[in-house]
């Protein structure tokens, strides 16, 4: 687990070693255990190391193959590296270290880009082929590890974080207004755009190839998908009991695979089923496993927010699994004070209010270097039924898109958004966010005949967008503290099983169509208990042997703080200071009167605008951090 960076001068000029070091230093927090640079002519690769497997100098990167053809800078963990190593040794490859990095290097030597399909893990990597003069950038199937690249003024640059790219003083920073519209529509970015012009994110499950053999040109860049989700009904469904037994086997196997480490490992432990089940399995291999929970001060909370603190359930499971448990209680002031660091490390806002993840990682990093997380369980096994039921009965695919698109405008409706973004309307007049939404489905070729097919489409959409956004957040905020975050639910075999699991084993009420306001916790909670408490059915049945029954039967609870109450109460001056000042940077791009009207709705209790308020303040911090006036 590390950070990578590099650049190619497309005009043939030699790479400056001090510049390459500056780029890797910009992401030093990702790899406090070592650094390395490799330069040859107009090509340079950099690396920052967080040593997890084989802590010796044999794991130093960039790593060069024995025949000196390939140079690799790699970030991630390949959990099946020992099996791949055995296969490579059988055909004559020799290994000088115990690292998965060397396995990745030899795998490319032997299988080429097809090696990507053999990797079971999380990764972002850069491979330079000295013979063919070709750069290959690749990212894992699910996008657990981020990777950015840029083409500007004859320089191709890349890095685990955007900070590595913009460390070059010559890089011209400007706001990508198209991405801004996309973010304020979905509170996320579905395309490869970022809020910085000329910086792109390599899509999950893709690799990029840049050959320089016949002259350096950005026109030579090719982008290819090597894997994608495919949620579908099985051709030959089997007995429910067989599904239960197979899921239990695959889940245990997935957690076991991700326990491989040469440093201390722990686990997040909320009050939920996913993290609890992972902890239950891990604790059998690690006596007195360290576990971590963040709770919230609820003294000023009300309504559904009174259930947001899950420490009591986490403590009960810690006692049950005999873990060494640590907790942190967050208050409104903690949210306010972390914003400068949060904005710097997150780089651009993504899904949800992410500061609880920042503090959870900070807590865990004081005791361990690797932590297990429950992310992915909901998206794979149907944990958000109130979302899917919005668009389960449709006239046709376009009707489905209209219904689901309307729901995923998470902040404000399009009509209000257009008023809020009036200052940039002319710059984004050709951007159609419904088309951006629809394009997510271009590669999901399922036939749509039944409500179950639409559910599978929704699961595909959320894995590609919402879950991907969560992975970006979790990576940035764990690596901010030099902590490796592992996600056992994203084991290849477990994902393959989940994608072919019948919808009838995940959900029950397929004919329901609910219209629930996501920003109104009260309404959502009532509807959830009465109509849609049927998510993750098969997973709940299997986890009966791992976690207490009250955890299994509890309603879905996200990792959320009582922000709605804090924004209108203890943090009201913080909100006003950032959103009511006439010189706030956001008003270079956003209409001030519209924002004040929307925020007033929240402060006066007329509407719950917590997501919008968070996004506006986050955007203000982004502008001040990365686009200083």
XYZ file of C-alpha atoms in Angstrom:
629
model
C 0.000 0.000 0.000
C 1.698 3.109 -1.202
C 1.543 6.119 -3.467
C 2.723 6.346 -7.056
C 3.568 9.249 -9.338
C 5.339 9.884 -12.610
C 5.597 11.905 -15.784
C 6.636 11.732 -19.409
C 7.889 14.727 -21.358
C 6.214 14.118 -24.705
C 8.630 16.479 -26.478
C 11.545 14.239 -25.500
C 13.095 16.526 -22.891
C 14.725 14.673 -19.978
C 12.750 14.382 -16.756
C 14.093 16.433 -13.880
C 14.840 14.160 -10.859
C 14.158 17.020 -8.385
C 10.767 17.584 -10.022
C 9.903 13.895 -9.781
C 10.887 13.926 -6.113
C 8.660 16.972 -5.602
C 5.740 14.996 -7.038
C 6.339 12.000 -4.783
C 6.881 14.247 -1.755
C 3.401 15.707 -2.373
C 1.951 12.294 -1.456
C 4.452 11.397 1.264
C 1.606 10.706 3.711
C 0.673 7.666 1.594
C 4.083 6.097 2.122
C 6.005 7.157 5.229
C 8.262 4.069 5.150
C 10.336 4.894 2.097
C 10.607 6.595 -1.281
C 12.135 5.947 -4.666
C 12.488 7.521 -8.108
C 13.520 6.052 -11.431
C 14.412 8.284 -14.391
C 15.486 7.384 -17.896
C 15.455 10.125 -20.496
C 12.003 11.654 -20.810
C 10.335 9.085 -18.502
C 10.207 9.133 -14.711
C 8.418 6.944 -12.153
C 8.150 7.781 -8.453
C 7.001 5.865 -5.391
C 6.217 6.306 -1.692
C 6.133 3.115 0.370
C 3.880 1.984 3.184
C 5.478 -1.354 4.052
C 2.879 -4.069 4.734
C 4.282 -7.307 3.251
C 8.054 -8.017 3.347
C 9.256 -5.009 5.305
C 12.834 -5.345 4.046
C 14.552 -3.262 1.382
C 13.735 -6.044 -1.113
C 10.349 -4.376 -1.503
C 11.822 -1.058 -2.639
C 10.130 0.603 -5.611
C 10.129 1.447 -8.442
C 11.022 -2.200 -9.039
C 12.876 -3.373 -12.159
C 12.439 -6.831 -13.697
C 15.383 -9.220 -13.795
C 15.793 -8.742 -17.550
C 15.638 -4.932 -17.037
C 12.748 -4.613 -19.496
C 9.977 -3.499 -17.114
C 9.873 -0.857 -14.388
C 6.946 -0.938 -11.946
C 5.528 1.580 -9.478
C 2.658 -0.107 -7.678
C 0.143 0.723 -4.947
C -2.098 -1.938 -3.465
C -2.416 -5.503 -2.265
C -2.881 -8.633 -4.385
C -4.342 -11.176 -1.964
C -3.770 -14.176 -4.234
C -0.122 -13.279 -4.899
C 1.157 -16.519 -3.364
C -0.906 -18.640 -5.775
C 0.271 -16.504 -8.704
C 3.843 -16.753 -7.494
C 3.625 -20.543 -7.495
C 2.332 -20.502 -11.079
C 5.151 -18.222 -12.192
C 7.815 -20.241 -10.395
C 6.519 -23.342 -12.169
C 7.392 -21.796 -15.548
C 10.835 -20.613 -14.490
C 10.558 -17.233 -12.790
C 12.842 -16.528 -9.816
C 11.903 -14.265 -6.909
C 14.216 -12.174 -4.753
C 11.613 -10.891 -2.281
C 8.434 -12.010 -0.553
C 6.439 -9.055 -1.873
C 3.336 -9.050 -4.024
C 5.020 -6.247 -6.007
C 7.500 -8.675 -7.558
C 4.625 -11.047 -8.372
C 2.825 -8.229 -10.192
C 5.999 -7.394 -12.111
C 6.594 -10.986 -13.269
C 2.883 -11.452 -14.005
C 3.039 -8.654 -16.565
C 6.248 -10.101 -17.985
C 4.520 -13.440 -18.510
C 0.870 -12.630 -19.274
C 0.981 -9.007 -20.392
C -2.171 -6.970 -19.733
C -4.105 -10.234 -19.260
C -2.432 -10.402 -15.845
C -4.974 -7.838 -14.655
C -7.740 -10.448 -14.819
C -5.720 -12.768 -12.555
C -5.299 -10.235 -9.732
C -7.627 -10.563 -6.731
C -7.108 -7.389 -4.780
C -6.893 -3.613 -4.943
C -4.298 -1.713 -6.921
C -3.217 1.246 -8.992
C -0.008 0.808 -10.946
C 2.313 2.225 -13.584
C 4.406 -0.115 -15.738
C 7.040 1.182 -18.147
C 8.114 -1.173 -20.927
C 11.652 -0.081 -21.868
C 11.712 -2.270 -24.972
C 8.393 -1.178 -26.481
C 8.646 2.363 -25.048
C 5.111 2.081 -23.682
C 3.545 3.223 -20.408
C 0.677 1.226 -18.953
C -1.493 2.607 -16.142
C -4.050 0.287 -14.533
C -6.610 0.343 -11.764
C -8.351 -2.508 -9.929
C -11.757 -3.852 -10.943
C -13.770 -1.921 -8.398
C -11.792 1.307 -8.097
C -10.686 0.759 -4.503
C -7.388 2.507 -5.260
C -7.467 5.833 -7.137
C -5.265 6.896 -10.035
C -5.253 10.256 -11.832
C -3.588 11.439 -15.017
C -3.194 14.711 -16.896
C -2.142 15.934 -20.322
C -1.077 19.558 -20.468
C 1.576 21.470 -22.459
C 3.352 18.380 -23.752
C 3.605 16.696 -20.346
C 1.787 13.513 -19.377
C 1.686 13.195 -15.578
C -0.013 10.757 -13.209
C -0.355 10.023 -9.523
C -2.330 8.289 -6.785
C -3.599 11.738 -5.876
C -4.068 14.936 -7.827
C -1.534 16.633 -5.540
C 1.272 14.789 -7.302
C 0.195 16.209 -10.658
C -0.324 19.802 -9.559
C 2.980 19.777 -7.661
C 4.498 20.847 -10.978
C 4.614 24.652 -10.832
C 3.978 24.768 -14.589
C 0.593 23.088 -14.248
C -2.181 25.612 -14.917
C -4.987 25.217 -12.393
C -8.553 26.106 -13.360
C -12.011 24.975 -12.319
C -13.732 22.343 -14.412
C -17.241 23.826 -14.477
C -18.699 20.790 -16.232
C -17.576 18.624 -13.339
C -18.939 21.217 -10.926
C -22.400 20.850 -12.469
C -22.055 17.078 -12.276
C -21.092 17.196 -8.606
C -23.917 19.485 -7.545
C -26.384 17.296 -9.440
C -25.363 13.967 -7.899
C -23.098 14.932 -4.961
C -20.620 12.737 -6.801
C -18.738 12.469 -10.091
C -19.869 9.685 -12.413
C -17.503 10.461 -15.305
C -13.693 10.518 -15.340
C -13.781 14.287 -14.787
C -12.411 16.049 -11.705
C -12.991 19.565 -10.444
C -9.591 20.512 -11.880
C -9.487 21.095 -15.627
C -7.162 18.686 -17.485
C -7.031 16.168 -14.616
C -8.843 12.871 -15.146
C -9.430 9.796 -13.013
C -8.614 6.486 -14.645
C -11.930 4.558 -14.537
C -12.164 1.454 -12.392
C -11.500 -1.792 -14.248
C -9.543 0.006 -16.986
C -6.005 0.332 -18.192
C -4.420 3.125 -20.173
C -1.663 2.600 -22.725
C 0.645 5.331 -24.004
C 3.150 4.094 -26.645
C 6.069 6.379 -27.490
C 7.918 4.168 -29.984
C 6.812 6.117 -33.058
C 6.840 9.613 -31.615
C 5.371 10.993 -28.438
C 1.811 12.227 -28.747
C -1.231 12.298 -26.513
C -3.140 11.131 -29.582
C -1.581 7.705 -29.000
C -3.374 7.190 -25.685
C -5.764 4.252 -25.581
C -8.166 3.461 -22.744
C -9.534 -0.069 -22.417
C -11.956 -1.753 -20.029
C -10.752 -5.169 -18.905
C -13.598 -5.918 -16.417
C -17.038 -4.643 -15.453
C -19.872 -5.562 -13.097
C -22.652 -7.685 -14.531
C -25.577 -8.148 -12.183
C -27.918 -10.736 -13.684
C -30.381 -13.468 -12.803
C -28.756 -16.919 -12.786
C -29.414 -19.245 -15.693
C -30.041 -22.168 -13.352
C -30.995 -21.073 -9.812
C -30.281 -23.624 -7.111
C -31.820 -24.331 -3.736
C -31.769 -21.523 -1.154
C -29.755 -23.686 1.212
C -27.038 -24.114 -1.395
C -26.803 -20.341 -1.798
C -26.494 -19.973 1.966
C -23.717 -22.535 2.223
C -21.787 -21.073 -0.703
C -22.062 -17.507 0.577
C -20.821 -18.574 4.001
C -17.841 -20.365 2.427
C -16.955 -17.451 0.157
C -17.308 -14.882 2.924
C -14.999 -16.789 5.256
C -12.543 -17.262 2.402
C -12.627 -13.557 1.511
C -11.886 -12.404 5.042
C -9.172 -15.040 5.442
C -7.442 -13.918 2.248
C -7.228 -10.354 3.460
C -5.620 -11.192 6.795
C -2.201 -11.609 5.137
C 0.160 -8.969 6.545
C 3.531 -8.510 8.230
C 2.234 -5.631 10.380
C -0.540 -5.273 12.940
C -4.090 -5.492 11.614
C -7.392 -4.277 13.061
C -11.020 -3.787 12.023
C -13.668 -1.106 12.051
C -16.584 -2.189 14.223
C -19.790 -0.209 13.916
C -23.085 -1.524 15.220
C -23.893 -3.087 11.866
C -23.897 -6.566 10.380
C -21.189 -6.105 7.737
C -18.342 -4.881 9.933
C -19.513 -7.148 12.768
C -19.352 -10.254 10.589
C -15.899 -9.377 9.282
C -14.684 -8.792 12.827
C -16.159 -12.109 13.973
C -14.147 -14.038 11.343
C -10.949 -12.017 11.772
C -11.015 -12.331 15.552
C -10.694 -16.110 15.236
C -7.288 -15.645 13.595
C -6.161 -12.651 15.680
C -6.749 -13.064 19.430
C -7.626 -9.693 20.966
C -7.990 -8.124 17.545
C -8.028 -4.337 17.792
C -11.355 -2.766 16.771
C -12.415 0.857 16.297
C -15.673 2.776 16.496
C -16.574 6.438 16.121
C -19.680 7.649 17.919
C -21.396 11.017 18.118
C -22.473 13.464 20.780
C -26.273 13.424 20.488
C -27.063 16.005 23.145
C -28.491 18.363 20.505
C -29.814 15.727 18.104
C -33.450 14.929 17.424
C -35.618 12.499 15.468
C -33.830 9.760 13.595
C -30.460 11.267 14.483
C -30.912 9.989 18.039
C -30.054 6.527 16.668
C -26.851 7.623 14.911
C -24.536 6.650 17.767
C -23.883 2.903 17.556
C -21.263 2.560 20.256
C -23.450 0.426 22.505
C -23.935 -2.248 19.837
C -20.256 -2.085 18.890
C -19.232 -2.535 22.519
C -21.508 -5.556 22.844
C -19.953 -7.184 19.779
C -16.467 -6.330 20.997
C -17.219 -8.179 24.221
C -18.644 -11.097 22.256
C -15.606 -11.350 19.957
C -13.118 -10.466 22.731
C -11.496 -7.619 20.816
C -9.310 -4.824 22.145
C -11.742 -1.989 21.499
C -11.149 1.748 21.037
C -13.719 4.507 20.616
C -13.871 8.180 19.723
C -16.854 10.487 20.286
C -17.278 13.255 17.718
C -18.847 16.625 18.459
C -19.875 19.511 16.239
C -16.540 21.232 16.842
C -14.686 18.191 15.520
C -16.499 18.549 12.221
C -15.554 22.201 11.970
C -11.895 21.901 12.893
C -11.061 19.054 10.525
C -12.220 20.827 7.347
C -8.807 22.240 6.285
C -7.087 18.847 6.558
C -10.103 17.048 5.153
C -10.224 19.266 2.058
C -6.489 18.853 1.454
C -6.533 15.079 1.637
C -9.895 14.470 -0.052
C -8.918 16.915 -2.848
C -12.489 17.307 -4.080
C -15.816 16.551 -2.393
C -17.446 13.226 -3.114
C -20.376 11.309 -1.651
C -21.778 12.191 1.745
C -20.282 13.849 4.800
C -16.903 12.196 5.021
C -15.351 13.618 8.173
C -16.393 10.638 10.385
C -14.230 8.466 8.095
C -11.345 10.906 8.637
C -11.547 10.544 12.415
C -12.100 6.775 12.295
C -8.910 6.388 10.244
C -7.045 8.745 12.570
C -8.079 6.628 15.546
C -7.168 3.308 13.931
C -3.802 4.577 12.676
C -2.636 5.115 16.255
C -2.671 1.359 16.810
C -2.478 -0.518 13.477
C -1.287 -0.094 9.877
C -4.033 -2.205 8.273
C -7.772 -2.051 8.982
C -10.692 -4.090 7.621
C -13.833 -2.278 6.476
C -17.359 -3.482 5.678
C -17.798 -1.399 2.523
C -19.471 -3.166 -0.383
C -21.879 -5.415 1.490
C -24.843 -3.119 0.927
C -24.158 -2.500 -2.749
C -23.631 -6.188 -3.568
C -26.474 -7.686 -1.549
C -29.204 -5.043 -1.754
C -28.796 -2.988 1.403
C -30.718 0.099 0.207
C -34.192 -1.207 -0.733
C -35.849 2.189 -0.390
C -33.704 3.304 -3.334
C -34.379 0.391 -5.680
C -38.134 0.523 -5.167
C -38.214 4.009 -6.669
C -37.872 2.532 -10.128
C -38.861 -1.112 -10.010
C -42.044 -0.812 -12.116
C -41.446 1.025 -15.379
C -42.943 1.458 -18.815
C -39.549 0.996 -20.471
C -35.851 1.686 -19.944
C -36.157 5.446 -20.566
C -38.931 5.654 -17.994
C -36.660 3.835 -15.561
C -33.889 6.360 -16.247
C -36.273 9.270 -15.635
C -37.441 7.851 -12.304
C -34.026 6.881 -10.996
C -32.353 10.050 -12.260
C -34.894 12.137 -10.371
C -34.058 10.305 -7.168
C -30.299 10.630 -7.550
C -30.433 14.408 -7.633
C -29.320 14.168 -4.027
C -28.987 17.847 -3.197
C -31.760 19.860 -4.863
C -34.059 19.379 -7.875
C -32.759 20.370 -11.300
C -35.041 23.395 -11.517
C -33.560 24.857 -8.339
C -30.046 23.781 -9.316
C -30.262 25.792 -12.532
C -31.050 28.931 -10.518
C -28.230 28.227 -8.085
C -25.681 27.745 -10.888
C -26.895 30.663 -12.988
C -23.430 32.374 -12.977
C -21.895 29.471 -14.928
C -24.939 28.601 -17.048
C -23.293 29.727 -20.277
C -20.229 27.555 -19.641
C -22.218 24.353 -19.072
C -25.121 24.816 -21.481
C -24.026 21.756 -23.466
C -23.787 19.451 -20.438
C -26.838 17.224 -19.943
C -26.661 15.477 -16.592
C -29.431 13.042 -17.542
C -27.157 11.847 -20.357
C -24.293 11.499 -17.863
C -26.606 9.410 -15.685
C -27.817 7.263 -18.563
C -24.297 6.669 -19.869
C -23.424 4.790 -16.668
C -25.511 1.895 -18.028
C -23.917 1.704 -21.472
C -21.898 -1.415 -20.667
C -24.534 -3.227 -18.593
C -26.113 -5.358 -21.285
C -28.778 -7.129 -19.260
C -32.098 -7.777 -20.939
C -34.878 -5.934 -19.118
C -38.155 -7.829 -18.881
C -39.043 -8.011 -15.194
C -38.855 -5.921 -12.025
C -35.854 -8.051 -10.977
C -33.978 -6.845 -14.052
C -34.481 -3.229 -13.045
C -33.233 -4.035 -9.539
C -30.083 -5.518 -11.067
C -29.654 -2.352 -13.115
C -29.923 -0.293 -9.940
C -27.350 -2.482 -8.179
C -25.017 -2.025 -11.141
C -25.501 1.740 -11.064
C -24.786 2.031 -7.345
C -21.688 -0.171 -7.531
C -20.333 1.936 -10.397
C -21.081 5.315 -8.831
C -22.012 5.438 -5.151
C -19.710 2.603 -4.028
C -16.894 3.907 -6.192
C -17.265 7.320 -4.556
C -17.076 5.696 -1.127
C -13.888 3.885 -2.110
C -12.257 7.135 -3.229
C -13.182 8.769 0.079
C -12.028 5.825 2.179
C -8.706 5.547 0.350
C -7.860 9.245 0.623
C -8.817 9.542 4.284
C -7.145 6.319 5.416
C -3.951 7.088 3.525
C -3.996 10.588 5.033
C -2.969 8.760 8.203
C -0.683 6.146 6.615
C -3.345 3.466 7.092
C -4.233 0.672 4.668
C -7.994 0.097 4.309
C -9.046 -3.386 3.128
C -12.540 -4.368 1.971
C -13.194 -8.149 2.175
C -16.611 -7.884 0.498
C -14.795 -6.963 -2.727
C -13.069 -10.324 -3.043
C -13.376 -11.435 -6.680
C -15.089 -14.746 -5.921
C -17.535 -13.125 -3.499
C -18.389 -10.368 -5.988
C -18.957 -12.915 -8.764
C -21.328 -14.826 -6.487
C -23.231 -11.685 -5.460
C -23.736 -10.560 -9.053
C -25.471 -13.868 -9.915
C -27.485 -14.161 -6.727
C -31.263 -14.090 -7.428
C -32.944 -10.820 -6.480
C -35.557 -12.841 -4.594
C -32.823 -13.830 -2.139
C -31.814 -10.208 -1.594
C -35.204 -8.445 -1.479
C -38.830 -9.444 -1.006
C -41.224 -6.581 -1.849
C -40.403 -6.225 -5.520
C -43.724 -4.683 -6.495
C -43.435 -1.697 -4.165
C -42.711 1.729 -5.578
C -41.950 4.271 -2.870
C -41.349 7.984 -3.154
C -39.202 8.871 -0.154
C -37.318 12.108 0.312
C -33.730 11.045 1.099
C -33.104 14.378 2.818
C -35.998 13.790 5.211
C -34.804 11.183 7.710
C -38.160 11.000 9.494
C -40.147 10.071 6.422
C -37.481 7.723 5.188
C -37.259 5.935 8.501
C -41.017 5.440 8.786
C -41.297 4.125 5.239
C -38.282 1.943 5.726
C -39.659 0.126 8.753
C -43.133 -0.266 7.284
C -42.352 -1.197 3.693
C -38.690 -1.767 2.897
C -36.972 -3.509 5.792
C -36.232 -6.443 3.536
C -32.712 -5.760 2.245
C -29.802 -8.231 2.280
C -32.012 -11.212 3.092
C -29.538 -13.946 2.155
C -26.645 -12.155 3.821
C -28.662 -11.788 7.034
C -29.466 -15.502 7.035
C -25.821 -16.463 6.608
C -24.551 -14.026 9.209
C -26.796 -15.518 11.902
C -23.836 -17.669 12.920
C -21.547 -14.652 13.268
C -23.377 -11.693 14.853
C -26.160 -11.165 17.441
C -29.774 -11.374 16.267
C -30.557 -7.773 17.244
C -27.826 -6.615 14.855
C -29.237 -8.770 12.067
C -32.768 -7.440 12.527
C -31.819 -3.773 12.868
C -32.690 -1.270 10.155
C -29.895 -0.122 7.856
C -27.904 2.670 9.515
C -25.250 4.520 7.560
C -22.130 6.007 9.116
C -23.747 9.401 9.629
C -23.378 12.205 12.149
C -26.250 14.403 13.417
C -25.299 17.140 10.940
C -28.842 18.304 10.337
C -29.113 19.307 13.999
C -25.554 20.628 14.235
C -25.879 22.869 11.166
C -28.979 24.495 12.614
C -27.652 24.556 16.184
C -24.106 24.298 17.529
C -22.504 24.895 14.118
C -24.867 27.587 12.892
C -22.197 30.301 13.073
C -19.801 28.045 11.183
C -22.411 27.722 8.421
C -23.077 31.454 8.335
C -19.372 32.293 8.299
C -18.826 30.252 5.156
C -22.089 30.689 3.290
C -23.342 34.151 4.262
C -20.199 36.169 3.613
C -20.336 38.211 0.416
C -16.672 37.427 -0.318
C -17.059 33.635 -0.113
C -15.317 32.086 -3.093
C -18.308 29.969 -4.107
C -20.154 33.091 -5.215
C -17.821 33.434 -8.156
C -19.754 30.465 -9.569
C -22.993 30.175 -7.565
C -25.912 32.550 -7.061
C -25.750 34.013 -3.544
C -29.471 34.755 -3.117
C -30.485 31.225 -4.074
C -27.981 29.699 -1.663
C -29.120 31.900 1.225
C -32.750 31.022 0.588
C -31.954 27.290 0.572
C -29.794 27.484 3.686
C -32.452 29.535 5.474
C -34.911 26.717 4.799
C -32.666 24.441 6.840
C -31.804 26.879 9.634
C -35.486 27.696 10.136
C -36.571 24.066 10.090
C -38.564 24.100 6.833
C -36.368 21.618 4.927
C -33.470 19.317 5.715
C -30.643 20.687 3.535
C -27.783 18.975 5.365
C -26.323 17.412 2.204
C -26.426 20.681 0.304
C -24.891 22.676 3.163
C -22.072 20.137 3.444
C -21.449 20.277 -0.302
C -21.391 24.063 -0.431
C -18.944 24.370 2.466
C -16.781 21.595 0.975
C -16.718 23.400 -2.366
C -15.659 26.612 -0.615
C -12.749 24.765 1.004
C -11.836 23.153 -2.322
C -11.597 26.540 -4.018
C -9.482 28.058 -1.258
C -7.199 25.011 -1.082
C -6.610 24.155 -4.733
C -7.581 27.301 -6.648
C -6.314 30.164 -4.484
C -7.340 33.596 -5.733
